[in-house]
Short mmCIF file of C-alpha atoms and ligand atoms in Angstrom, two decimals:
data_model
loop_
_atom_site.label_atom_id
_atom_site.label_comp_id
_atom_site.label_asym_id
_atom_site.label_seq_id
_atom_site.Cartn_x
_atom_site.Cartn_y
_atom_site.Cartn_z
CA UNK A 1 -10.25 5.68 -34.53
CA UNK A 2 -13.87 6.04 -33.66
CA UNK A 3 -15.96 4.09 -36.21
CA UNK A 4 -13.33 2.02 -37.29
CA UNK A 5 -12.54 0.12 -33.96
CA UNK A 6 -14.87 -2.77 -34.34
CA UNK A 7 -14.55 -2.82 -38.20
CA UNK A 8 -15.40 -6.45 -38.49
CA UNK A 9 -18.84 -5.75 -37.19
CA UNK A 10 -21.06 -3.53 -39.41
CA UNK A 11 -23.98 -3.59 -36.92
CA UNK A 12 -26.44 -3.06 -36.00
CA UNK A 13 -26.57 -6.79 -34.67
CA UNK A 14 -29.28 -8.66 -36.66
CA UNK A 15 -31.95 -11.05 -35.58
CA UNK A 16 -30.92 -14.38 -37.12
CA UNK A 17 -33.31 -16.84 -35.17
CA UNK A 18 -32.36 -20.28 -33.67
CA UNK A 19 -30.89 -21.85 -37.15
CA UNK A 20 -28.79 -18.87 -37.79
CA UNK A 21 -25.08 -19.75 -38.63
CA UNK A 22 -24.07 -16.27 -37.96
CA UNK A 23 -22.30 -15.99 -34.50
CA UNK A 24 -22.80 -12.19 -34.80
CA UNK A 25 -26.48 -12.43 -34.76
CA UNK A 26 -29.18 -12.77 -32.13
CA UNK A 27 -30.65 -16.05 -31.87
CA UNK A 28 -33.62 -15.15 -29.57
CA UNK A 29 -33.50 -11.41 -28.83
CA UNK A 30 -36.01 -9.33 -31.12
CA UNK A 31 -36.39 -5.71 -29.75
CA UNK A 32 -39.69 -5.36 -31.01
CA UNK A 33 -41.06 -8.83 -30.24
CA UNK A 34 -44.12 -8.55 -27.92
CA UNK A 35 -44.05 -10.66 -24.85
CA UNK A 36 -47.19 -10.22 -22.46
CA UNK A 37 -48.12 -6.87 -24.18
CA UNK A 38 -44.80 -5.23 -23.96
CA UNK A 39 -41.72 -5.10 -26.53
CA UNK A 40 -38.83 -7.27 -25.53
CA UNK A 41 -36.54 -4.41 -25.34
CA UNK A 42 -38.72 -2.66 -22.78
CA UNK A 43 -38.70 -5.83 -20.51
CA UNK A 44 -34.98 -6.37 -20.62
CA UNK A 45 -33.96 -2.71 -20.71
CA UNK A 46 -30.47 -3.86 -21.40
CA UNK A 47 -27.30 -1.81 -20.42
CA UNK A 48 -23.50 -2.28 -21.20
CA UNK A 49 -20.99 -1.13 -18.41
CA UNK A 50 -18.24 0.84 -19.55
CA UNK A 51 -15.64 -0.44 -16.55
CA UNK A 52 -15.23 -3.98 -17.36
CA UNK A 53 -15.62 -3.72 -21.20
CA UNK A 54 -13.77 -0.32 -21.92
CA UNK A 55 -11.81 0.67 -18.91
CA UNK A 56 -10.22 -2.60 -17.89
CA UNK A 57 -7.34 -4.15 -19.88
CA UNK A 58 -7.60 -7.55 -18.74
CA UNK A 59 -5.26 -7.36 -15.91
CA UNK A 60 -5.58 -9.89 -13.09
CA UNK A 61 -3.50 -10.14 -9.78
CA UNK A 62 -0.72 -12.16 -11.50
CA UNK A 63 -0.60 -10.62 -14.93
CA UNK A 64 -0.96 -7.49 -16.98
CA UNK A 65 -3.39 -6.54 -19.58
CA UNK A 66 -4.12 -8.91 -22.31
CA UNK A 67 -6.89 -7.09 -24.17
CA UNK A 68 -6.83 -4.90 -27.15
CA UNK A 69 -7.47 -1.52 -25.57
CA UNK A 70 -5.00 0.98 -27.25
CA UNK A 71 -6.68 3.88 -25.31
CA UNK A 72 -5.45 2.40 -22.14
CA UNK A 73 -1.81 2.31 -23.26
CA UNK A 74 0.49 4.38 -20.95
CA UNK A 75 1.77 7.60 -22.25
CA UNK A 76 -1.12 8.96 -24.09
CA UNK A 77 -2.61 12.34 -23.28
CA UNK A 78 -5.25 11.37 -20.69
CA UNK A 79 -8.06 13.37 -22.43
CA UNK A 80 -7.36 12.13 -25.93
CA UNK A 81 -7.53 8.80 -24.64
CA UNK A 82 -10.66 9.09 -22.61
CA UNK A 83 -12.35 10.62 -25.84
CA UNK A 84 -11.11 7.62 -27.88
CA UNK A 85 -12.51 5.21 -25.18
CA UNK A 86 -16.08 7.00 -25.39
CA UNK A 87 -15.95 7.18 -29.03
CA UNK A 88 -15.34 3.17 -29.16
CA UNK A 89 -17.89 2.53 -26.42
CA UNK A 90 -20.67 4.36 -28.31
CA UNK A 91 -19.57 2.61 -31.45
CA UNK A 92 -20.23 -0.52 -29.71
CA UNK A 93 -23.34 0.37 -28.05
CA UNK A 94 -24.82 1.43 -31.29
CA UNK A 95 -23.80 -1.63 -33.03
CA UNK A 96 -25.13 -4.10 -30.37
CA UNK A 97 -28.28 -2.02 -30.50
CA UNK A 98 -29.13 -1.82 -26.97
CA UNK A 99 -30.72 1.06 -25.19
CA UNK A 100 -28.58 1.80 -21.92
CA UNK A 101 -25.14 2.08 -20.75
CA UNK A 102 -23.66 2.51 -17.18
CA UNK A 103 -20.41 4.13 -15.78
CA UNK A 104 -18.30 5.34 -12.66
CA UNK A 105 -16.94 8.94 -12.98
CA UNK A 106 -13.52 7.27 -13.11
CA UNK A 107 -14.31 4.90 -15.84
CA UNK A 108 -14.58 7.94 -18.41
CA UNK A 109 -12.59 10.88 -16.72
CA UNK A 110 -8.82 11.08 -15.92
CA UNK A 111 -7.99 11.83 -12.33
CA UNK A 112 -5.89 14.67 -13.10
CA UNK A 113 -3.65 16.31 -10.12
CA UNK A 114 -6.54 17.66 -8.11
CA UNK A 115 -10.41 17.15 -7.68
CA UNK A 116 -10.99 20.35 -9.55
CA UNK A 117 -9.13 18.99 -12.44
CA UNK A 118 -10.96 15.70 -12.17
CA UNK A 119 -14.23 17.43 -12.00
CA UNK A 120 -13.49 19.45 -15.11
CA UNK A 121 -12.49 16.44 -17.02
CA UNK A 122 -15.66 14.50 -16.19
CA UNK A 123 -17.79 17.69 -17.12
CA UNK A 124 -16.03 18.08 -20.54
CA UNK A 125 -16.53 14.25 -20.99
CA UNK A 126 -20.19 14.62 -19.96
CA UNK A 127 -20.61 17.27 -22.75
CA UNK A 128 -19.34 14.54 -25.26
CA UNK A 129 -21.50 11.92 -23.85
CA UNK A 130 -24.54 14.11 -24.10
CA UNK A 131 -23.69 14.44 -28.04
CA UNK A 132 -23.36 10.81 -28.37
CA UNK A 133 -26.64 10.14 -26.71
CA UNK A 134 -28.37 12.46 -28.95
CA UNK A 135 -26.70 10.92 -31.96
CA UNK A 136 -27.38 7.22 -31.06
CA UNK A 137 -30.34 7.33 -28.94
CA UNK A 138 -28.47 5.35 -26.19
CA UNK A 139 -29.14 6.72 -22.66
CA UNK A 140 -27.83 6.32 -19.15
CA UNK A 141 -29.33 3.68 -17.08
CA UNK A 142 -27.21 4.69 -14.08
CA UNK A 143 -24.06 6.41 -12.88
CA UNK A 144 -22.02 5.87 -9.95
CA UNK A 145 -18.91 7.26 -8.20
CA UNK A 146 -15.93 5.01 -8.07
CA UNK A 147 -15.03 5.04 -4.19
CA UNK A 148 -12.71 2.32 -4.03
CA UNK A 149 -10.06 2.34 -6.48
CA UNK A 150 -8.05 5.35 -5.33
CA UNK A 151 -5.40 4.67 -2.67
CA UNK A 152 -7.21 7.33 -0.46
CA UNK A 153 -10.14 4.88 -0.21
CA UNK A 154 -7.81 2.04 1.24
CA UNK A 155 -9.90 2.07 4.34
CA UNK A 156 -13.32 2.71 2.87
CA UNK A 157 -15.07 5.99 1.93
CA UNK A 158 -17.96 7.00 3.95
CA UNK A 159 -16.86 4.42 6.72
CA UNK A 160 -13.09 5.72 6.70
CA UNK A 161 -11.52 6.52 10.21
CA UNK A 162 -10.59 9.69 8.67
CA UNK A 163 -13.53 12.33 8.05
CA UNK A 164 -11.45 14.18 5.35
CA UNK A 165 -11.94 10.90 3.24
CA UNK A 166 -15.48 10.96 3.95
CA UNK A 167 -15.73 14.61 2.63
CA UNK A 168 -13.88 13.54 -0.57
CA UNK A 169 -16.14 10.71 -1.17
CA UNK A 170 -19.29 13.19 -0.54
CA UNK A 171 -17.60 15.66 -3.21
CA UNK A 172 -17.25 12.87 -5.73
CA UNK A 173 -20.86 11.54 -5.01
CA UNK A 174 -22.40 15.24 -5.34
CA UNK A 175 -20.76 15.78 -8.57
CA UNK A 176 -21.33 12.32 -10.16
CA UNK A 177 -25.19 12.73 -8.90
CA UNK A 178 -25.41 15.72 -10.90
CA UNK A 179 -23.55 14.28 -14.02
CA UNK A 180 -26.16 11.53 -13.93
CA UNK A 181 -29.00 14.08 -13.90
CA UNK A 182 -27.71 15.95 -16.68
CA UNK A 183 -27.28 12.78 -18.75
CA UNK A 184 -30.97 11.81 -17.86
CA UNK A 185 -29.76 8.84 -15.81
CA UNK A 186 -32.68 6.73 -14.52
CA UNK A 187 -30.83 5.75 -11.48
CA UNK A 188 -27.80 6.45 -9.19
CA UNK A 189 -26.01 3.47 -7.79
CA UNK A 190 -23.99 3.24 -4.56
CA UNK A 191 -21.87 0.06 -4.21
CA UNK A 192 -19.93 0.06 -0.88
CA UNK A 193 -16.86 -1.40 -2.32
CA UNK A 194 -14.86 -0.78 0.64
CA UNK A 195 -17.35 0.05 3.09
CA UNK A 196 -16.71 -2.82 5.50
CA UNK A 197 -13.73 -3.95 7.34
CA UNK A 198 -10.56 -6.31 6.88
CA UNK A 199 -10.13 -6.77 10.60
CA UNK A 200 -12.06 -6.11 13.68
CA UNK A 201 -8.85 -5.13 15.76
CA UNK A 202 -8.73 -1.85 14.19
CA UNK A 203 -12.67 -1.22 13.58
CA UNK A 204 -15.26 0.45 15.37
CA UNK A 205 -18.52 -1.25 13.91
CA UNK A 206 -20.80 1.15 15.72
CA UNK A 207 -19.09 4.47 14.31
CA UNK A 208 -18.74 3.24 10.85
CA UNK A 209 -22.58 2.21 10.73
CA UNK A 210 -23.21 5.85 11.80
CA UNK A 211 -21.10 7.14 9.22
CA UNK A 212 -22.51 5.23 6.58
CA UNK A 213 -26.08 6.33 7.58
CA UNK A 214 -25.04 9.87 7.68
CA UNK A 215 -23.65 9.52 4.11
CA UNK A 216 -26.87 7.95 2.79
CA UNK A 217 -28.85 10.67 4.27
CA UNK A 218 -26.48 13.23 2.56
CA UNK A 219 -27.17 11.72 -0.82
CA UNK A 220 -30.89 11.71 -0.34
CA UNK A 221 -30.98 15.24 0.97
CA UNK A 222 -28.82 16.32 -2.38
CA UNK A 223 -31.05 14.23 -4.72
CA UNK A 224 -34.01 16.22 -3.29
CA UNK A 225 -32.47 19.52 -3.57
CA UNK A 226 -31.32 19.18 -7.14
CA UNK A 227 -34.70 17.41 -8.07
CA UNK A 228 -33.03 14.21 -9.31
CA UNK A 229 -36.06 12.12 -10.48
CA UNK A 230 -34.26 8.89 -10.77
CA UNK A 231 -34.09 6.04 -8.24
CA UNK A 232 -31.32 5.64 -5.48
CA UNK A 233 -29.78 2.16 -5.64
CA UNK A 234 -27.56 0.23 -3.14
CA UNK A 235 -25.73 -2.70 -4.42
CA UNK A 236 -25.08 -5.43 -1.91
CA UNK A 237 -21.96 -7.61 -1.74
CA UNK A 238 -20.98 -9.54 1.18
CA UNK A 239 -17.15 -9.26 0.61
CA UNK A 240 -14.42 -8.43 -1.86
CA UNK A 241 -12.45 -6.22 -1.82
CA UNK A 242 -12.89 -6.20 2.06
CA UNK A 243 -13.16 -9.24 4.02
CA UNK A 244 -16.64 -8.30 5.17
CA UNK A 245 -18.84 -5.61 3.69
CA UNK A 246 -21.75 -3.96 5.41
CA UNK A 247 -24.09 -4.20 2.59
CA UNK A 248 -24.06 -7.87 2.82
CA UNK A 249 -27.15 -8.84 0.88
CA UNK A 250 -30.54 -7.39 0.20
CA UNK A 251 -32.01 -8.26 3.64
CA UNK A 252 -28.96 -6.66 5.47
CA UNK A 253 -29.43 -3.60 3.43
CA UNK A 254 -33.18 -3.56 4.25
CA UNK A 255 -32.42 -3.75 7.95
CA UNK A 256 -29.78 -0.84 7.66
CA UNK A 257 -32.26 1.33 5.86
CA UNK A 258 -35.10 0.78 8.41
CA UNK A 259 -32.90 1.33 11.35
CA UNK A 260 -31.54 4.60 10.09
CA UNK A 261 -34.80 6.08 8.94
CA UNK A 262 -33.74 5.52 5.15
CA UNK A 263 -36.66 3.24 4.26
CA UNK A 264 -38.25 4.30 0.93
CA UNK A 265 -35.31 6.27 -0.31
CA UNK A 266 -33.39 3.26 -1.66
CA UNK A 267 -33.83 0.38 -3.70
CA UNK A 268 -31.49 -2.40 -4.54
CA UNK A 269 -29.25 -3.06 -7.42
CA UNK A 270 -28.89 -6.85 -7.23
CA UNK A 271 -25.99 -8.41 -8.93
CA UNK A 272 -26.29 -12.34 -9.58
CA UNK A 273 -22.59 -12.95 -8.71
CA UNK A 274 -22.87 -11.07 -5.37
CA UNK A 275 -26.00 -13.11 -4.40
CA UNK A 276 -24.19 -16.47 -4.81
CA UNK A 277 -21.01 -14.87 -2.98
CA UNK A 278 -23.44 -14.24 -0.04
CA UNK A 279 -24.68 -17.69 -0.08
CA UNK A 280 -27.77 -17.19 -1.64
CA UNK A 281 -29.26 -17.80 -4.99
CA UNK A 282 -29.82 -14.96 -7.25
CA UNK A 283 -33.34 -15.98 -7.40
CA UNK A 284 -33.64 -15.53 -3.54
CA UNK A 285 -32.17 -12.01 -3.79
CA UNK A 286 -34.70 -10.81 -6.30
CA UNK A 287 -37.61 -12.53 -4.70
CA UNK A 288 -36.72 -10.95 -1.32
CA UNK A 289 -36.26 -7.45 -2.99
CA UNK A 290 -39.68 -7.81 -4.74
CA UNK A 291 -41.47 -8.89 -1.75
CA UNK A 292 -40.19 -6.06 0.39
CA UNK A 293 -40.59 -3.04 -2.16
CA UNK A 294 -36.72 -2.86 -2.57
CA UNK A 295 -36.47 -4.00 -6.21
CA UNK A 296 -34.40 -1.64 -8.35
CA UNK A 297 -32.19 -2.84 -11.04
CA UNK A 298 -29.86 -5.88 -11.87
CA UNK A 299 -26.18 -6.35 -12.78
CA UNK A 300 -26.19 -9.58 -14.86
CA UNK A 301 -23.39 -11.86 -14.64
CA UNK A 302 -22.58 -15.24 -13.18
CA UNK A 303 -19.98 -16.56 -10.91
CA UNK A 304 -18.03 -19.87 -11.28
CA UNK A 305 -19.66 -22.84 -9.57
CA UNK A 306 -16.26 -23.78 -8.13
CA UNK A 307 -14.41 -20.81 -7.64
CA UNK A 308 -15.56 -18.77 -4.69
CA UNK A 309 -14.85 -15.11 -5.88
CA UNK A 310 -16.65 -12.55 -8.10
CA UNK A 311 -15.63 -13.91 -11.52
CA UNK A 312 -18.26 -11.61 -13.33
CA UNK A 313 -18.73 -13.82 -16.21
CA UNK A 314 -21.39 -13.23 -18.84
CA UNK A 315 -24.63 -14.92 -18.05
CA UNK A 316 -25.33 -18.24 -20.15
CA UNK A 317 -27.79 -20.21 -18.42
CA UNK A 318 -31.61 -20.01 -19.08
CA UNK A 319 -32.29 -22.44 -16.03
CA UNK A 320 -30.53 -20.05 -13.76
CA UNK A 321 -32.27 -17.09 -15.03
CA UNK A 322 -35.80 -18.21 -15.74
CA UNK A 323 -36.84 -18.14 -11.99
CA UNK A 324 -35.49 -14.54 -11.34
CA UNK A 325 -37.22 -13.38 -14.56
CA UNK A 326 -40.39 -14.96 -13.57
CA UNK A 327 -40.38 -13.23 -10.46
CA UNK A 328 -39.74 -9.78 -12.18
CA UNK A 329 -42.15 -10.31 -14.83
CA UNK A 330 -45.05 -11.48 -12.57
CA UNK A 331 -44.39 -8.37 -10.54
CA UNK A 332 -44.91 -5.91 -13.24
CA UNK A 333 -41.17 -5.59 -14.51
CA UNK A 334 -38.62 -2.98 -14.08
CA UNK A 335 -39.73 0.79 -13.57
CA UNK A 336 -36.37 2.59 -13.66
CA UNK A 337 -33.82 -0.41 -13.72
CA UNK A 338 -32.76 -2.75 -16.22
CA UNK A 339 -30.26 -5.44 -16.90
CA UNK A 340 -27.00 -4.05 -16.81
CA UNK A 341 -24.04 -6.46 -18.01
CA UNK A 342 -21.69 -5.95 -15.10
CA UNK A 343 -19.71 -8.90 -16.63
CA UNK A 344 -16.21 -9.11 -18.01
CA UNK A 345 -14.36 -11.24 -20.75
CA UNK A 346 -12.04 -14.08 -20.01
CA UNK A 347 -8.49 -12.62 -20.26
CA UNK A 348 -7.91 -14.80 -23.23
CA UNK A 349 -10.79 -13.48 -25.31
CA UNK A 350 -8.58 -11.13 -27.03
CA UNK A 351 -10.62 -10.58 -30.39
CA UNK A 352 -12.27 -7.48 -30.78
CA UNK A 353 -15.35 -9.38 -31.72
CA UNK A 354 -15.46 -11.31 -28.42
CA UNK A 355 -17.02 -8.19 -26.62
CA UNK A 356 -19.98 -8.81 -29.13
CA UNK A 357 -20.06 -12.57 -28.67
CA UNK A 358 -20.08 -12.12 -24.90
CA UNK A 359 -23.00 -9.46 -24.96
CA UNK A 360 -25.12 -11.24 -27.80
CA UNK A 361 -24.76 -14.48 -25.54
CA UNK A 362 -25.98 -12.74 -22.49
CA UNK A 363 -28.78 -10.84 -24.15
CA UNK A 364 -30.10 -14.06 -25.94
CA UNK A 365 -30.02 -15.84 -22.66
CA UNK A 366 -32.06 -13.17 -20.93
CA UNK A 367 -34.41 -13.16 -23.74
CA UNK A 368 -34.83 -16.85 -23.79
CA UNK A 369 -35.42 -16.72 -19.91
CA UNK A 370 -37.94 -13.93 -20.29
CA UNK A 371 -40.00 -16.24 -22.90
CA UNK A 372 -40.00 -18.92 -20.27
CA UNK A 373 -40.85 -16.53 -17.50
CA UNK A 374 -43.71 -14.81 -19.62
CA UNK A 375 -45.01 -18.48 -20.46
CA UNK A 376 -45.18 -19.58 -16.68
CA UNK A 377 -46.85 -16.28 -15.75
CA UNK A 378 -49.64 -16.86 -18.56
CA UNK A 379 -50.09 -20.51 -17.47
CA UNK A 380 -50.35 -19.43 -13.71
CA UNK A 381 -49.39 -22.86 -12.65
CA UNK A 382 -46.97 -21.87 -9.88
CA UNK A 383 -48.92 -19.03 -8.61
CA UNK A 384 -52.06 -21.19 -8.36
CA UNK A 385 -50.03 -23.78 -6.42
CA UNK A 386 -48.62 -21.14 -4.06
CA UNK A 387 -52.24 -19.64 -3.47
CA UNK A 388 -53.60 -23.17 -2.72
CA UNK A 389 -50.74 -23.90 -0.10
CA UNK A 390 -51.79 -20.75 1.87
CA UNK A 391 -55.60 -21.11 1.28
CA UNK A 392 -55.86 -21.77 5.21
CA UNK A 393 -55.01 -18.19 6.01
CA UNK A 394 -58.27 -16.94 4.27
CA UNK A 395 -60.41 -19.28 6.77
CA UNK A 396 -61.96 -17.79 9.67
CA UNK A 397 -59.05 -19.10 11.92
CA UNK A 398 -56.25 -17.52 9.67
CA UNK A 399 -58.05 -14.22 9.51
CA UNK A 400 -58.57 -14.11 13.26
CA UNK A 401 -54.94 -14.89 13.94
CA UNK A 402 -53.73 -11.97 11.57
CA UNK A 403 -56.18 -9.33 12.57
CA UNK A 404 -55.21 -9.74 16.17
CA UNK A 405 -58.70 -11.34 17.55
CA UNK A 406 -56.77 -14.59 18.72
CA UNK A 407 -54.24 -14.51 21.63
CA UNK A 408 -51.73 -17.19 22.72
CA UNK A 409 -54.55 -17.97 25.32
CA UNK A 410 -57.47 -18.30 23.07
CA UNK A 411 -55.41 -20.59 20.65
CA UNK A 412 -54.46 -22.78 23.72
CA UNK A 413 -58.02 -23.06 24.59
CA UNK A 414 -58.97 -24.16 21.16
CA UNK A 415 -56.12 -26.74 20.65
CA UNK A 416 -56.90 -27.98 24.14
CA UNK A 417 -60.43 -28.39 23.26
CA UNK A 418 -59.50 -30.44 20.12
CA UNK A 419 -61.05 -27.81 17.77
CA UNK A 420 -57.65 -27.97 15.96
CA UNK A 421 -56.04 -30.65 14.30
CA UNK A 422 -53.61 -29.79 11.55
CA UNK A 423 -53.37 -31.98 8.39
CA UNK A 424 -49.99 -32.12 6.65
CA UNK A 425 -49.70 -31.55 2.88
CA UNK A 426 -46.94 -32.29 0.44
CA UNK A 427 -44.62 -29.31 -0.32
CA UNK A 428 -44.39 -30.90 -3.66
CA UNK A 429 -40.98 -29.74 -4.53
CA UNK A 430 -39.91 -32.20 -7.11
CA UNK A 431 -43.33 -31.85 -8.73
CA UNK A 432 -42.90 -28.17 -8.97
CA UNK A 433 -39.55 -28.35 -10.24
CA UNK A 434 -40.63 -30.81 -13.03
CA UNK A 435 -43.33 -28.20 -13.88
CA UNK A 436 -40.70 -25.52 -14.40
CA UNK A 437 -38.49 -27.72 -16.50
CA UNK A 438 -41.39 -28.62 -18.72
CA UNK A 439 -42.07 -25.07 -19.33
CA UNK A 440 -38.55 -24.56 -20.10
CA UNK A 441 -38.40 -27.51 -22.54
CA UNK A 442 -41.82 -26.45 -24.07
CA UNK A 443 -40.73 -22.94 -24.87
CA UNK A 444 -37.48 -24.52 -26.31
CA UNK A 445 -39.77 -26.34 -28.75
CA UNK A 446 -42.61 -24.13 -29.48
CA UNK A 447 -40.79 -20.68 -29.87
CA UNK A 448 -38.40 -20.36 -32.64
CA UNK A 449 -37.07 -17.04 -31.01
C1 XLS B 1 -18.18 -4.61 -7.98
C2 XLS B 1 -19.72 -4.07 -8.24
C3 XLS B 1 -19.24 -2.81 -9.16
C4 XLS B 1 -20.58 -2.15 -8.97
C5 XLS B 1 -20.54 -0.61 -9.35
O1 XLS B 1 -18.22 -6.12 -7.68
O2 XLS B 1 -20.36 -4.91 -9.01
O3 XLS B 1 -19.08 -2.85 -10.37
O4 XLS B 1 -21.49 -2.66 -9.89
O5 XLS B 1 -19.83 -0.01 -8.78
NI1 NI B 2 -22.16 -4.56 -10.05
NI1 NI B 3 -19.36 -7.50 -9.02
#
């Protein structure tokens, strides 16, 4: 099948510009376009995930697969099917023209009848992937182990009540970390899919926390032992599949790392829809991570504003993405991370080209948001406003408070003596919101993409 699967798309996807009538052309994304001294491709570092796009047949909890994914049909030889899947995935990556992909061990390797068979399958497919990487120039943004699909993980992986399940998870992560290293992966991701609880009636929170910490320490030890130079990332999510997940949001992950002596070893892989599930904005999660040295990578997608679950839709709103992009760009951008499309088609999007439409739209939206972000960084309007708001902290009083000169008692004396008399200032939220909109609209008008 190989080259023929997406036969309607010759590829690579061309740049058409805003007036293009070609639905299979980029309207904004131009990999070589310079934005703030860096190529657009290097700003965005786009990746495609193999699970939703190639290993998921379009099932939901009420229905079987709807999508045209012949390699997932029952009855095929598992390794033949896996090879077909990889060939089609690389055909897609090459035609879309993006630099990265991401996968779980189980997305590419058939389970086989034992761990050793699974490992051997994964090794053989890693050899294949290396060949594809060489031929296409596409490389691995991150690898991860699937510690949530197999029934053995029903009660979690490292937080399982059974240490034998912990051991199994450890074996899988050890091997996948090495596979990621072989493929030149820039990051290794840990998403605690079932590291949480369904009911506290059967759960020992203290124990499970200690197990999770021990597991993360083992991952760090192995990373250093094998000399993996990529970043270790934890992907927060507050719930689903478990009722409550321990890696609730970036701030809880941060606290867990600090409490367990793991600070500096992990950063966050922030997913937009996980932020909204946690009751935050995506902007909040990105800003928190950047402010605390935890920013690693992004899983790009969006939720549904009415439905409260992880719908993993492709992002399509510049307004939602402009401010997260602004935070990223003004902080110097990604180092090892990038924008991985952890997003899936709707079950009715059954044409082969739909996978292209979804990614093209998502990439163009990110590219547009990048232009807005760069414009806001260049104008410096927001940063000047924020700086002015905190100007008092550079005054003698502000400095004396922060450097420890002042105490509660010395401050009481000053206030009582009438030396201190705060004057309120407007937060100016509406004015600033207007400013952001103005930049979005101005970029719309001036930049033909
Ligand atoms: C699921 C997660 C998952 C991780 C990788 O909600 O987003 O896809 O990104 O295990
Ligand atoms: Ni994700
Ligand atoms: Ni998700």
